[in-house]
Amino acid sequence: MAFICRSYARGGLTWQINNMIDLRSDTVSQPTEAMRQVIANAKVGDDVFRDDPSVLGLEEYAAHLLGKEAAVFVSSGTQSNLCALMAHCQRGDEYLVGDRAHTYMYEGGGAAVLGSIQPQTVPMSATGMLDLKAAESSIKPDDAHFARTRLLCIENTTDGKVIGLTELSEGEKVARQHNLGYHLDGARLWNAAVALRVAPSAIAEPFDTVSVCLSKGLGAPVGSILVGPTSLIAEARKWRKMLGGAMRQVGLIAAAGMHALENHIDRLAIDHENARLLAEGLATVEGVSVDAQNTNMVFVTVPQGSDNLEERLAKHGINTRWAGNHSRMVLHLGIDKEDIATVVTAVNLELNS
Ligand SMILES: *Cc1c(COP(=O)(O)O)cnc(C)c1O
C-alpha cells in the first residue's frame, strides 16, 4: 500500500503512526503523541487492591464530570453495560431496551447469557428514544407468569442522533412511576453533550447509572466507565471481577482516559463540523445521496451496482465499510478538513469517471 508511515498533525494534535483516512468508526482513533507521553509517565498500582492512583483519579474525575457518586473503570462499553444490567437486575428479571439498541443487538446477548436477564424490546423513535407508551405497556404485572420488569435502558447517541433533555426526563418519569431503574448507554454521551451545548452531567442527570466510552471519539486506546450511586457501583465492581474485567496496573490506560476527558471533549465539535462538511461535499457528487448527518456520523448511499467501493477507495488511502450501496462514515480526531476534500474527490473519481 502506498499509504504507510506518515507523521501528521490535526488541529494541534500530533501522531507518528501508519495510517489511512479511516472512516469505518471512531473506535479506530489512535492515541496522540501527547497521550502516549501521559501513558509512559503514568503512576500505577494494583487496581484490584484499589492501589492504582491513575485509576482512582480517573474514576473520581468521571463521577464528578457526570454528577454521580461513584465510578468504576471497565475494559469496554460492552462490559460496562453488562455490569450495570447485572447490578440493576437479578436472575429472572427483565429490562426494557430499544429494538435497535447496542446493548440488545451488538453485545452478544450478554444480559441473557451471563446475567439471566430477559430483554423486552421496545420500538425506537426517529431520535433513538424509546416509544415510552410501548415501554409502559410492556411492563409486566406482579404475577408468577412473568419476568419482573426492573430496568429501562436508553442509548444516547444512537446512529449519531441526539436525544434531548426533555425526552430523557420523560423517560425518567416512566421509570420512577413504575419503580424501574434507569440506565443510559452513553457510549457517545460526549457527542450528545457537545451537540446540545450542555454539560455531560446534564445528560447523565435523570439516570441512575450511565456508561461512557473513552475509546471512541475521545481517542483513548481502551476503556469505559460506569457511573452511578455508590451501592450500584459497588455491585457492578463485583460483577466486573467475576467477568474477568478487574485488571492490575491498569493506570497505564486509565491515564490515557484521563487525558482524553481533559483534552478531547470540546474538540468533538470539530468532528461534528467535519461530518457536516463531508455530508455537504458528498451531496455534490453525482449519484451520491446523503441520508443523514448526525453529530459525527454521515450515512451515505450510492447507486445500486457501484461495487467494490471498499477496495477502490482504499487505493486512495481511504478506509470505509460498505453494506451493499450504503456506508456509515464516522468522523474522529484523526480526520481533518483536508482528508474530507480527499474523500469527496476520490468518491467522485470512482463513481463518475
Ligand atoms: C461502541 C458501543 C458500545 C460498546 O462499546 P465497546 O467498547 O465496543 O464494547 C456500547 N454502546 C454503544 C451505543 C456503542 O456505540
CSV table of C-alpha atoms and ligand atoms in Angstrom, one decimal:
chain,number,residue,atom,x,y,z
A,1,MET,CA,0.0,0.0,0.0
A,2,ALA,CA,1.2,3.5,-0.8
A,3,PHE,CA,-0.2,5.0,2.4
A,4,ILE,CA,2.2,3.6,5.0
A,5,CYS,CA,4.0,5.6,7.6
A,6,ARG,CA,3.2,9.2,7.9
A,7,SER,CA,3.6,11.6,10.7
A,8,TYR,CA,0.8,14.0,10.9
A,9,ALA,CA,-0.9,16.8,12.8
A,10,ARG,CA,-4.6,17.5,13.2
A,11,GLY,CA,-5.9,20.6,15.0
A,12,GLY,CA,-2.9,20.9,17.2
A,13,LEU,CA,-2.6,17.2,17.9
A,14,THR,CA,0.2,15.1,16.5
A,15,TRP,CA,0.7,11.4,15.8
A,16,GLN,CA,3.6,9.2,14.5
A,17,ILE,CA,1.7,6.3,13.0
A,18,ASN,CA,0.9,4.3,9.9
A,19,ASN,CA,-2.5,5.3,8.8
A,20,MET,CA,-5.1,5.8,6.2
A,21,ILE,CA,-8.0,8.1,6.3
A,22,ASP,CA,-10.1,5.7,8.3
A,23,LEU,CA,-13.9,6.4,8.3
A,24,ARG,CA,-15.0,3.0,9.5
A,25,SER,CA,-15.7,4.1,13.1
A,26,ASP,CA,-14.4,6.5,15.7
A,27,THR,CA,-13.1,3.4,17.5
A,28,VAL,CA,-10.1,3.4,15.1
A,29,SER,CA,-8.9,6.7,16.6
A,30,GLN,CA,-5.3,6.5,17.7
A,31,PRO,CA,-3.6,7.8,20.8
A,32,THR,CA,-1.9,11.1,20.1
A,33,GLU,CA,1.8,11.8,20.9
A,34,ALA,CA,0.8,13.8,24.0
A,35,MET,CA,-1.4,10.8,25.2
A,36,ARG,CA,1.5,8.4,24.7
A,37,GLN,CA,3.6,10.6,26.9
A,38,VAL,CA,1.0,10.6,29.6
A,39,ILE,CA,0.8,6.8,29.3
A,40,ALA,CA,4.6,6.4,29.5
A,41,ASN,CA,4.7,8.5,32.7
A,42,ALA,CA,1.5,7.2,34.4
A,43,LYS,CA,1.7,6.3,38.1
A,44,VAL,CA,0.3,2.8,38.6
A,45,GLY,CA,-0.5,0.2,41.3
A,46,ASP,CA,-2.6,-2.9,41.7
A,47,ASP,CA,-6.1,-1.7,40.9
A,48,VAL,CA,-7.7,-4.8,42.4
A,49,PHE,CA,-6.3,-3.7,45.7
A,50,ARG,CA,-7.5,-0.1,44.8
A,51,ASP,CA,-3.9,0.9,44.8
A,52,ASP,CA,-3.7,2.5,41.3
A,53,PRO,CA,-3.7,6.3,41.6
A,54,SER,CA,-4.3,6.8,37.9
A,55,VAL,CA,-7.5,4.6,38.0
A,56,LEU,CA,-8.7,6.2,41.3
A,57,GLY,CA,-8.1,9.7,39.8
A,58,LEU,CA,-10.0,8.8,36.6
A,59,GLU,CA,-12.9,7.3,38.5
A,60,GLU,CA,-13.2,10.3,40.8
A,61,TYR,CA,-13.0,12.7,37.9
A,62,ALA,CA,-15.5,10.9,35.7
A,63,ALA,CA,-18.0,10.6,38.6
A,64,HIS,CA,-17.6,14.4,39.1
A,65,LEU,CA,-17.9,15.2,35.4
A,66,LEU,CA,-21.2,13.1,35.2
A,67,GLY,CA,-22.6,14.3,38.5
A,68,LYS,CA,-22.7,10.8,40.2
A,69,GLU,CA,-21.4,9.5,43.5
A,70,ALA,CA,-19.1,6.8,42.2
A,71,ALA,CA,-17.5,5.2,39.1
A,72,VAL,CA,-15.8,2.0,38.0
A,73,PHE,CA,-13.3,1.8,35.2
A,74,VAL,CA,-14.0,-1.1,32.9
A,75,SER,CA,-12.4,-2.7,29.8
A,76,SER,CA,-15.1,-1.9,27.3
A,77,GLY,CA,-18.6,-0.4,26.7
A,78,THR,CA,-19.9,-3.9,26.5
A,79,GLN,CA,-18.6,-4.9,29.9
A,80,SER,CA,-19.8,-1.6,31.3
A,81,ASN,CA,-23.4,-2.1,30.2
A,82,LEU,CA,-23.3,-5.8,31.3
A,83,CYS,CA,-22.0,-4.9,34.8
A,84,ALA,CA,-24.8,-2.2,35.0
A,85,LEU,CA,-27.5,-4.6,33.9
A,86,MET,CA,-26.3,-7.2,36.4
A,87,ALA,CA,-26.2,-4.6,39.2
A,88,HIS,CA,-29.8,-3.5,38.5
A,89,CYS,CA,-31.4,-6.9,37.7
A,90,GLN,CA,-31.4,-10.3,39.3
A,91,ARG,CA,-31.8,-13.7,37.6
A,92,GLY,CA,-35.2,-13.8,36.0
A,93,ASP,CA,-35.6,-10.1,35.9
A,94,GLU,CA,-36.3,-8.2,32.7
A,95,TYR,CA,-35.0,-4.9,31.1
A,96,LEU,CA,-36.8,-2.7,28.6
A,97,VAL,CA,-34.4,-1.8,25.7
A,98,GLY,CA,-34.7,-0.3,22.2
A,99,ASP,CA,-35.1,-2.9,19.5
A,100,ARG,CA,-32.0,-1.5,17.7
A,101,ALA,CA,-30.0,-0.7,20.8
A,102,HIS,CA,-26.4,-1.7,21.1
A,103,THR,CA,-27.0,-3.5,24.4
A,104,TYR,CA,-29.6,-5.7,22.8
A,105,MET,CA,-28.3,-6.1,19.3
A,106,TYR,CA,-24.5,-5.9,19.4
A,107,GLU,CA,-23.3,-7.3,22.8
A,108,GLY,CA,-23.7,-11.0,22.1
A,109,GLY,CA,-26.9,-11.2,24.1
A,110,GLY,CA,-24.7,-10.9,27.3
A,111,ALA,CA,-27.6,-9.8,29.5
A,112,ALA,CA,-29.4,-13.0,28.7
A,113,VAL,CA,-26.4,-15.3,28.5
A,114,LEU,CA,-24.4,-14.1,31.5
A,115,GLY,CA,-27.0,-12.2,33.5
A,116,SER,CA,-30.1,-14.4,33.1
A,117,ILE,CA,-31.8,-11.1,32.3
A,118,GLN,CA,-34.6,-11.2,29.7
A,119,PRO,CA,-34.6,-8.3,27.2
A,120,GLN,CA,-38.0,-6.9,26.4
A,121,THR,CA,-37.5,-4.8,23.2
A,122,VAL,CA,-39.4,-1.6,22.6
A,123,PRO,CA,-39.6,0.3,19.2
A,124,MET,CA,-37.4,3.4,18.9
A,125,SER,CA,-38.5,6.8,17.5
A,126,ALA,CA,-36.6,8.9,15.0
A,127,THR,CA,-34.4,10.4,17.7
A,128,GLY,CA,-33.5,7.0,19.0
A,129,MET,CA,-35.7,7.5,22.1
A,130,LEU,CA,-37.8,4.5,23.2
A,131,ASP,CA,-41.5,4.8,22.5
A,132,LEU,CA,-42.5,5.3,26.1
A,133,LYS,CA,-46.1,4.3,25.7
A,134,ALA,CA,-44.9,1.0,24.2
A,135,ALA,CA,-42.4,0.7,27.0
A,136,GLU,CA,-45.1,1.3,29.7
A,137,SER,CA,-47.4,-1.3,28.2
A,138,SER,CA,-44.6,-3.8,28.2
A,139,ILE,CA,-44.1,-3.6,31.9
A,140,LYS,CA,-45.3,-6.9,33.4
A,141,PRO,CA,-47.8,-7.2,36.2
A,142,ASP,CA,-46.6,-8.7,39.5
A,143,ASP,CA,-47.6,-12.3,38.7
A,144,ALA,CA,-45.8,-15.6,38.7
A,145,HIS,CA,-46.3,-15.9,35.0
A,146,PHE,CA,-43.9,-13.1,34.2
A,147,ALA,CA,-40.4,-11.9,34.4
A,148,ARG,CA,-40.0,-9.0,36.8
A,149,THR,CA,-39.5,-5.7,34.9
A,150,ARG,CA,-36.7,-3.9,36.6
A,151,LEU,CA,-34.9,-1.5,34.3
A,152,LEU,CA,-35.4,1.0,31.5
A,153,CYS,CA,-32.4,1.4,29.2
A,154,ILE,CA,-31.8,4.3,26.8
A,155,GLU,CA,-28.9,4.9,24.4
A,156,ASN,CA,-27.6,8.4,23.5
A,157,THR,CA,-26.4,8.9,20.8
A,158,THR,CA,-27.8,6.2,18.5
A,159,ASP,CA,-26.5,6.3,14.9
A,160,GLY,CA,-25.2,9.7,15.9
A,161,LYS,CA,-28.7,11.0,16.7
A,162,VAL,CA,-29.1,13.1,19.8
A,163,ILE,CA,-31.9,12.6,22.3
A,164,GLY,CA,-32.7,15.9,24.0
A,165,LEU,CA,-33.0,16.6,27.7
A,166,THR,CA,-36.8,16.7,27.7
A,167,GLU,CA,-37.2,13.3,26.2
A,168,LEU,CA,-34.6,11.9,28.7
A,169,SER,CA,-36.6,13.3,31.6
A,170,GLU,CA,-39.9,11.9,30.3
A,171,GLY,CA,-38.2,8.5,30.4
A,172,GLU,CA,-37.2,9.1,33.9
A,173,LYS,CA,-40.8,9.8,34.9
A,174,VAL,CA,-41.9,6.5,33.5
A,175,ALA,CA,-39.0,4.7,35.2
A,176,ARG,CA,-39.8,6.3,38.6
A,177,GLN,CA,-43.6,5.8,38.3
A,178,HIS,CA,-43.1,2.1,37.8
A,179,ASN,CA,-40.2,1.7,40.2
A,180,LEU,CA,-37.7,0.8,37.5
A,181,GLY,CA,-34.0,1.6,37.4
A,182,TYR,CA,-32.9,4.0,34.6
A,183,HIS,CA,-29.7,3.2,32.7
A,184,LEU,CA,-28.1,5.2,29.9
A,185,ASP,CA,-25.7,3.5,27.4
A,186,GLY,CA,-23.9,6.8,26.8
A,187,ALA,CA,-21.0,5.4,24.7
A,188,ARG,CA,-21.1,8.7,22.8
A,189,LEU,CA,-22.7,10.8,25.5
A,190,TRP,CA,-19.9,13.3,25.0
A,191,ASN,CA,-21.0,13.9,21.4
A,192,ALA,CA,-24.6,14.5,22.6
A,193,ALA,CA,-23.4,16.9,25.2
A,194,VAL,CA,-21.3,18.9,22.7
A,195,ALA,CA,-24.2,18.9,20.2
A,196,LEU,CA,-26.7,20.2,22.8
A,197,ARG,CA,-24.1,22.6,24.3
A,198,VAL,CA,-24.8,21.2,27.8
A,199,ALA,CA,-22.5,19.8,30.4
A,200,PRO,CA,-22.1,16.0,30.3
A,201,SER,CA,-23.7,15.9,33.8
A,202,ALA,CA,-26.9,17.4,32.3
A,203,ILE,CA,-27.4,14.3,30.1
A,204,ALA,CA,-26.5,11.9,32.9
A,205,GLU,CA,-28.7,13.7,35.4
A,206,PRO,CA,-32.0,11.7,35.0
A,207,PHE,CA,-30.3,8.3,35.1
A,208,ASP,CA,-29.3,6.1,37.9
A,209,THR,CA,-26.3,4.6,36.0
A,210,VAL,CA,-24.5,5.8,32.9
A,211,SER,CA,-21.9,4.0,30.8
A,212,VAL,CA,-19.5,6.1,28.7
A,213,CYS,CA,-16.8,5.1,26.3
A,214,LEU,CA,-13.3,6.6,26.3
A,215,SER,CA,-12.1,4.7,23.2
A,216,LYS,CA,-14.3,6.2,20.6
A,217,GLY,CA,-14.3,9.9,19.6
A,218,LEU,CA,-12.3,10.7,22.7
A,219,GLY,CA,-9.3,8.9,21.3
A,220,ALA,CA,-8.2,6.7,24.3
A,221,PRO,CA,-6.9,3.3,23.2
A,222,VAL,CA,-9.1,1.3,25.7
A,223,GLY,CA,-11.7,1.7,28.3
A,224,SER,CA,-15.1,2.7,29.5
A,225,ILE,CA,-16.5,4.0,32.8
A,226,LEU,CA,-19.8,3.2,34.6
A,227,VAL,CA,-21.0,5.8,37.0
A,228,GLY,CA,-23.9,5.8,39.4
A,229,PRO,CA,-24.8,5.6,43.1
A,230,THR,CA,-22.2,4.1,45.4
A,231,SER,CA,-24.3,1.0,46.2
A,232,LEU,CA,-24.9,0.1,42.5
A,233,ILE,CA,-21.3,0.8,41.5
A,234,ALA,CA,-20.1,-1.5,44.3
A,235,GLU,CA,-22.3,-4.2,42.9
A,236,ALA,CA,-21.1,-3.5,39.4
A,237,ARG,CA,-17.5,-3.7,40.6
A,238,LYS,CA,-18.2,-7.2,42.0
A,239,TRP,CA,-19.6,-8.3,38.6
A,240,ARG,CA,-16.6,-6.8,36.8
A,241,LYS,CA,-14.4,-9.1,38.9
A,242,MET,CA,-16.5,-12.1,38.1
A,243,LEU,CA,-16.5,-11.2,34.4
A,244,GLY,CA,-12.7,-11.1,34.4
A,245,GLY,CA,-12.5,-7.4,34.0
A,246,ALA,CA,-10.6,-6.5,37.1
A,247,MET,CA,-7.1,-5.5,36.0
A,248,ARG,CA,-3.9,-4.8,37.8
A,249,GLN,CA,-1.5,-1.9,36.8
A,250,VAL,CA,-4.2,-0.6,34.5
A,251,GLY,CA,-3.4,3.0,35.3
A,252,LEU,CA,-1.4,2.9,32.0
A,253,ILE,CA,-4.7,3.0,30.1
A,254,ALA,CA,-6.7,5.0,32.8
A,255,ALA,CA,-4.1,7.8,32.4
A,256,ALA,CA,-4.9,7.9,28.6
A,257,GLY,CA,-8.7,8.1,29.5
A,258,MET,CA,-8.0,11.0,31.9
A,259,HIS,CA,-6.0,12.8,29.2
A,260,ALA,CA,-8.9,12.2,26.8
A,261,LEU,CA,-11.5,13.6,29.3
A,262,GLU,CA,-9.4,16.6,30.0
A,263,ASN,CA,-8.4,17.4,26.4
A,264,HIS,CA,-10.7,15.8,23.8
A,265,ILE,CA,-14.3,16.5,24.8
A,266,ASP,CA,-14.7,20.1,23.5
A,267,ARG,CA,-12.9,19.2,20.2
A,268,LEU,CA,-15.7,16.8,19.3
A,269,ALA,CA,-17.4,20.0,17.9
A,270,ILE,CA,-14.7,19.8,15.2
A,271,ASP,CA,-15.8,16.3,14.3
A,272,HIS,CA,-19.4,17.4,14.1
A,273,GLU,CA,-18.4,20.3,11.8
A,274,ASN,CA,-16.3,17.9,9.7
A,275,ALA,CA,-19.2,15.5,9.4
A,276,ARG,CA,-21.3,18.4,8.1
A,277,LEU,CA,-18.6,19.3,5.6
A,278,LEU,CA,-18.3,15.7,4.5
A,279,ALA,CA,-22.1,15.4,4.1
A,280,GLU,CA,-22.2,18.6,2.1
A,281,GLY,CA,-19.3,17.6,-0.1
A,282,LEU,CA,-20.6,14.2,-0.8
A,283,ALA,CA,-24.0,15.6,-1.6
A,284,THR,CA,-22.5,17.5,-4.5
A,285,VAL,CA,-21.2,14.3,-6.1
A,286,GLU,CA,-23.4,12.9,-8.8
A,287,GLY,CA,-25.2,9.7,-7.8
A,288,VAL,CA,-24.5,10.1,-4.1
A,289,SER,CA,-27.2,10.8,-1.6
A,290,VAL,CA,-26.5,11.6,2.0
A,291,ASP,CA,-29.3,10.0,4.1
A,292,ALA,CA,-28.4,11.8,7.2
A,293,GLN,CA,-25.6,13.6,9.1
A,294,ASN,CA,-25.9,13.3,12.8
A,295,THR,CA,-23.1,14.5,15.2
A,296,ASN,CA,-20.0,12.7,14.0
A,297,MET,CA,-21.7,10.3,11.5
A,298,VAL,CA,-22.6,10.5,7.9
A,299,PHE,CA,-24.9,7.9,6.2
A,300,VAL,CA,-24.2,7.7,2.5
A,301,THR,CA,-26.0,5.9,-0.3
A,302,VAL,CA,-24.5,5.4,-3.8
A,303,PRO,CA,-26.3,4.0,-6.9
A,304,GLN,CA,-27.0,0.2,-6.9
A,305,GLY,CA,-24.2,-1.7,-8.6
A,306,SER,CA,-21.4,0.6,-7.6
A,307,ASP,CA,-19.3,-2.4,-6.5
A,308,ASN,CA,-16.0,-2.8,-4.7
A,309,LEU,CA,-16.0,0.7,-3.3
A,310,GLU,CA,-14.2,-0.6,-0.2
A,311,GLU,CA,-11.2,-1.7,-2.4
A,312,ARG,CA,-11.4,1.2,-4.8
A,313,LEU,CA,-11.4,3.9,-2.1
A,314,ALA,CA,-8.6,2.0,-0.3
A,315,LYS,CA,-6.4,2.8,-3.3
A,316,HIS,CA,-6.9,6.4,-2.5
A,317,GLY,CA,-5.8,5.7,1.1
A,318,ILE,CA,-9.4,5.8,2.4
A,319,ASN,CA,-10.7,3.1,4.6
A,320,THR,CA,-14.5,2.7,4.6
A,321,ARG,CA,-17.1,-0.1,5.2
A,322,TRP,CA,-20.0,-0.7,2.9
A,323,ALA,CA,-23.2,-2.8,3.3
A,324,GLY,CA,-24.3,-3.0,-0.3
A,325,ASN,CA,-24.5,0.6,-1.6
A,326,HIS,CA,-24.7,2.1,1.9
A,327,SER,CA,-21.9,3.3,4.1
A,328,ARG,CA,-21.7,4.8,7.6
A,329,MET,CA,-18.8,7.2,7.7
A,330,VAL,CA,-17.6,8.3,11.1
A,331,LEU,CA,-15.5,11.4,11.9
A,332,HIS,CA,-13.0,11.5,14.7
A,333,LEU,CA,-9.8,13.2,15.8
A,334,GLY,CA,-7.7,11.5,13.1
A,335,ILE,CA,-9.6,13.2,10.3
A,336,ASP,CA,-9.3,16.8,9.2
A,337,LYS,CA,-10.7,19.1,6.5
A,338,GLU,CA,-8.0,18.2,4.0
A,339,ASP,CA,-8.9,14.5,4.4
A,340,ILE,CA,-12.6,15.3,3.7
A,341,ALA,CA,-11.6,17.0,0.5
A,342,THR,CA,-9.6,13.9,-0.4
A,343,VAL,CA,-12.6,11.7,0.3
A,344,VAL,CA,-15.0,13.8,-1.7
A,345,THR,CA,-12.6,13.9,-4.7
A,346,ALA,CA,-12.0,10.1,-4.5
A,347,VAL,CA,-15.7,9.2,-4.3
A,348,ASN,CA,-16.4,11.4,-7.3
A,349,LEU,CA,-13.5,9.8,-9.3
A,350,GLU,CA,-14.6,6.3,-8.5
A,351,LEU,CA,-18.3,6.9,-9.3
A,352,ASN,CA,-18.1,9.4,-12.2
A,353,SER,CA,-15.0,8.8,-14.4
B,1,LIG,C1,-19.4,1.0,21.0
B,1,LIG,C2,-20.7,1.0,21.7
B,1,LIG,C3,-20.8,0.1,22.9
B,1,LIG,C4,-19.8,-0.9,23.3
B,1,LIG,O1,-18.5,-0.4,23.5
B,1,LIG,P1,-17.3,-1.4,23.3
B,1,LIG,O2,-16.2,-0.7,24.0
B,1,LIG,O3,-17.1,-1.6,21.8
B,1,LIG,O4,-17.6,-2.7,23.9
B,1,LIG,C5,-22.0,0.2,23.5
B,1,LIG,N1,-23.0,1.0,23.1
B,1,LIG,C6,-22.9,1.8,22.1
B,1,LIG,C7,-24.0,2.7,21.7
B,1,LIG,C8,-21.7,1.8,21.3
B,1,LIG,O5,-21.6,2.6,20.2
